[in-house]
PDB file of C-alpha atoms in Angstrom:
ATOM      1  CA  MET A 120     284.539  53.875 -28.747  1.00 52.00           C
ATOM      2  CA  GLY A 121     283.847  55.547 -25.434  1.00 49.00           C
ATOM      3  CA  LYS A 122     281.413  54.616 -22.689  1.00 52.00           C
ATOM      4  CA  GLN A 123     277.845  56.222 -23.557  1.00 55.00           C
ATOM      5  CA  GLN A 124     279.014  57.009 -26.946  1.00 53.00           C
ATOM      6  CA  CYS A 125     276.057  57.544 -29.281  1.00 56.00           C
ATOM      7  CA  TYR A 126     273.696  57.762 -26.263  1.00 56.00           C
ATOM      8  CA  GLN A 127     271.074  60.151 -27.882  1.00 51.00           C
ATOM      9  CA  SER A 128     272.153  60.207 -31.555  1.00 54.00           C
ATOM     10  CA  LEU A 129     271.559  56.624 -32.145  1.00 63.00           C
ATOM     11  CA  PHE A 130     269.116  55.436 -29.483  1.00 69.00           C
ATOM     12  CA  GLN A 131     266.908  58.186 -28.241  1.00 66.00           C
ATOM     13  CA  SER A 132     266.562  60.453 -31.348  1.00 70.00           C
ATOM     14  CA  THR A 133     264.090  60.263 -34.170  1.00 79.00           C
ATOM     15  CA  GLY A 134     266.935  60.639 -36.860  1.00 80.00           C
ATOM     16  CA  ASP A 135     268.681  58.109 -38.961  1.00 84.00           C
ATOM     17  CA  ASN A 136     272.145  57.250 -40.107  1.00 88.00           C
ATOM     18  CA  ASN A 137     273.871  59.078 -37.226  1.00 87.00           C
ATOM     19  CA  VAL A 138     277.278  58.156 -36.015  1.00 87.00           C
ATOM     20  CA  ALA A 139     279.073  59.083 -32.688  1.00 87.00           C
ATOM     21  CA  PHE A 140     282.494  58.149 -31.193  1.00 87.00           C
ATOM     22  CA  GLY A 141     283.436  59.447 -27.775  1.00 86.00           C
ATOM     23  CA  PHE A 142     282.119  59.756 -24.213  1.00 85.00           C
ATOM     24  CA  GLN A 143     278.659  61.385 -24.524  1.00 84.00           C
ATOM     25  CA  ALA A 144     279.225  62.349 -28.095  1.00 86.00           C
ATOM     26  CA  GLY A 145     275.826  63.400 -29.814  1.00 86.00           C
ATOM     27  CA  LYS A 146     273.938  63.190 -26.541  1.00 84.00           C
ATOM     28  CA  LYS A 147     271.794  66.324 -27.014  1.00 85.00           C
ATOM     29  CA  LEU A 148     270.747  65.367 -30.726  1.00 85.00           C
ATOM     30  CA  THR A 149     266.937  64.885 -30.887  1.00 84.00           C
ATOM     31  CA  SER A 150     266.373  64.391 -34.513  1.00 85.00           C
ATOM     32  CA  GLY A 151     268.241  64.690 -37.895  1.00 85.00           C
ATOM     33  CA  GLN A 152     270.131  62.503 -40.231  1.00 88.00           C
ATOM     34  CA  ASN A 153     273.504  61.790 -41.691  1.00 91.00           C
ATOM     35  CA  ASN A 154     275.454  63.398 -38.888  1.00 89.00           C
ATOM     36  CA  VAL A 155     278.935  62.457 -37.420  1.00 90.00           C
ATOM     37  CA  PHE A 156     280.111  63.472 -33.951  1.00 90.00           C
ATOM     38  CA  ILE A 157     283.667  62.527 -33.051  1.00 91.00           C
ATOM     39  CA  GLY A 158     285.331  63.235 -29.745  1.00 89.00           C
ATOM     40  CA  TYR A 159     284.485  63.588 -26.148  1.00 90.00           C
ATOM     41  CA  ASP A 160     281.268  65.539 -25.701  1.00 88.00           C
ATOM     42  CA  ALA A 161     281.109  66.516 -29.454  1.00 88.00           C
ATOM     43  CA  ASP A 162     277.571  67.664 -29.570  1.00 86.00           C
ATOM     44  CA  ALA A 163     274.492  69.356 -30.961  1.00 82.00           C
ATOM     45  CA  GLY A 164     274.035  73.035 -29.870  1.00 80.00           C
ATOM     46  CA  THR A 165     270.950  74.811 -30.936  1.00 75.00           C
ATOM     47  CA  PRO A 166     269.070  73.761 -32.817  1.00 68.00           C
ATOM     48  CA  LYS A 167     269.142  70.163 -31.602  1.00 78.00           C
ATOM     49  CA  THR A 168     268.038  68.922 -35.063  1.00 80.00           C
ATOM     50  CA  PHE A 169     270.933  68.614 -37.572  1.00 83.00           C
ATOM     51  CA  GLN A 170     271.412  67.171 -41.055  1.00 88.00           C
ATOM     52  CA  GLN A 171     274.640  66.424 -42.709  1.00 89.00           C
ATOM     53  CA  THR A 172     276.752  67.979 -40.031  1.00 87.00           C
ATOM     54  CA  LEU A 173     280.253  66.793 -38.980  1.00 89.00           C
ATOM     55  CA  LEU A 174     281.746  67.641 -35.562  1.00 89.00           C
ATOM     56  CA  PHE A 175     285.321  66.690 -34.722  1.00 90.00           C
ATOM     57  CA  GLY A 176     287.103  67.255 -31.380  1.00 88.00           C
ATOM     58  CA  ALA A 177     286.417  67.387 -27.641  1.00 88.00           C
ATOM     59  CA  GLY A 178     283.687  69.814 -26.796  1.00 88.00           C
ATOM     60  CA  ALA A 179     282.977  70.688 -30.408  1.00 88.00           C
ATOM     61  CA  VAL A 180     279.377  72.134 -30.537  1.00 88.00           C
ATOM     62  CA  GLY A 181     277.469  72.513 -33.741  1.00 84.00           C
ATOM     63  CA  VAL A 182     275.228  75.449 -34.278  1.00 81.00           C
ATOM     64  CA  GLU A 183     274.363  75.061 -37.998  1.00 79.00           C
ATOM     65  CA  ILE A 184     272.934  72.303 -40.331  1.00 80.00           C
ATOM     66  CA  ILE A 185     275.049  71.071 -43.092  1.00 83.00           C
ATOM     67  CA  TRP A 186     278.262  72.205 -41.526  1.00 79.00           C
ATOM     68  CA  VAL A 187     281.705  70.969 -40.708  1.00 83.00           C
ATOM     69  CA  LEU A 188     283.390  72.048 -37.294  1.00 79.00           C
ATOM     70  CA  ILE A 189     286.893  71.048 -36.300  1.00 82.00           C
ATOM     71  CA  GLY A 190     287.803  71.781 -32.736  1.00 79.00           C
ATOM     72  CA  ASN A 191     286.354  73.982 -30.088  1.00 79.00           C
ATOM     73  CA  ASP A 192     286.794  77.468 -28.780  1.00 80.00           C
ATOM     74  CA  ASN A 193     290.127  76.668 -27.268  1.00 80.00           C
ATOM     75  CA  ILE A 194     291.747  75.841 -30.711  1.00 78.00           C
ATOM     76  CA  GLU A 195     294.249  78.648 -31.704  1.00 77.00           C
ATOM     77  CA  SER A 196     295.215  77.372 -35.085  1.00 74.00           C
ATOM     78  CA  THR A 197     294.100  74.953 -37.631  1.00 72.00           C
ATOM     79  CA  PHE A 198     296.458  73.635 -40.379  1.00 67.00           C
ATOM     80  CA  PHE A 199     295.754  71.669 -43.447  1.00 65.00           C
ATOM     81  CA  LYS A 200     298.690  69.980 -45.388  1.00 64.00           C
ATOM     82  CA  ARG A 201     299.167  70.804 -48.970  1.00 65.00           C
ATOM     83  CA  LYS A 202     296.460  72.790 -50.785  1.00 65.00           C
ATOM     84  CA  SER A 203     293.186  73.524 -49.385  1.00 60.00           C
ATOM     85  CA  LEU A 204     289.911  74.888 -50.686  1.00 63.00           C
ATOM     86  CA  PHE A 205     289.728  77.433 -47.810  1.00 57.00           C
TER      87      PHE A 205
END
C-alpha cells in the first residue's frame, strides 16, 4: 500500500465501499460507492462521483460510471490470455 493511498476515496468522500491501492489513488473521488482504484494516481476524472468503477494502472483516469479501465493513454496494446468476451 502506498503513502496517502485511499486519501479521498476512504476518508474524505461521502461514498461507501471504496478501495484504493497506490500513492494518491482515488484522491479526487468526492462520492460514490463500490469503486476500486489500483495504481499510482489511479483516479476519478469527471464526474468525480463514481459507482462500480474499476481503474487499474498508473495514471488511469475514469470518465464513466459502471466502467472498467485498464491502463492509461500511454498503453499501446492490451492482451488477454485465452478467450475473452471482448
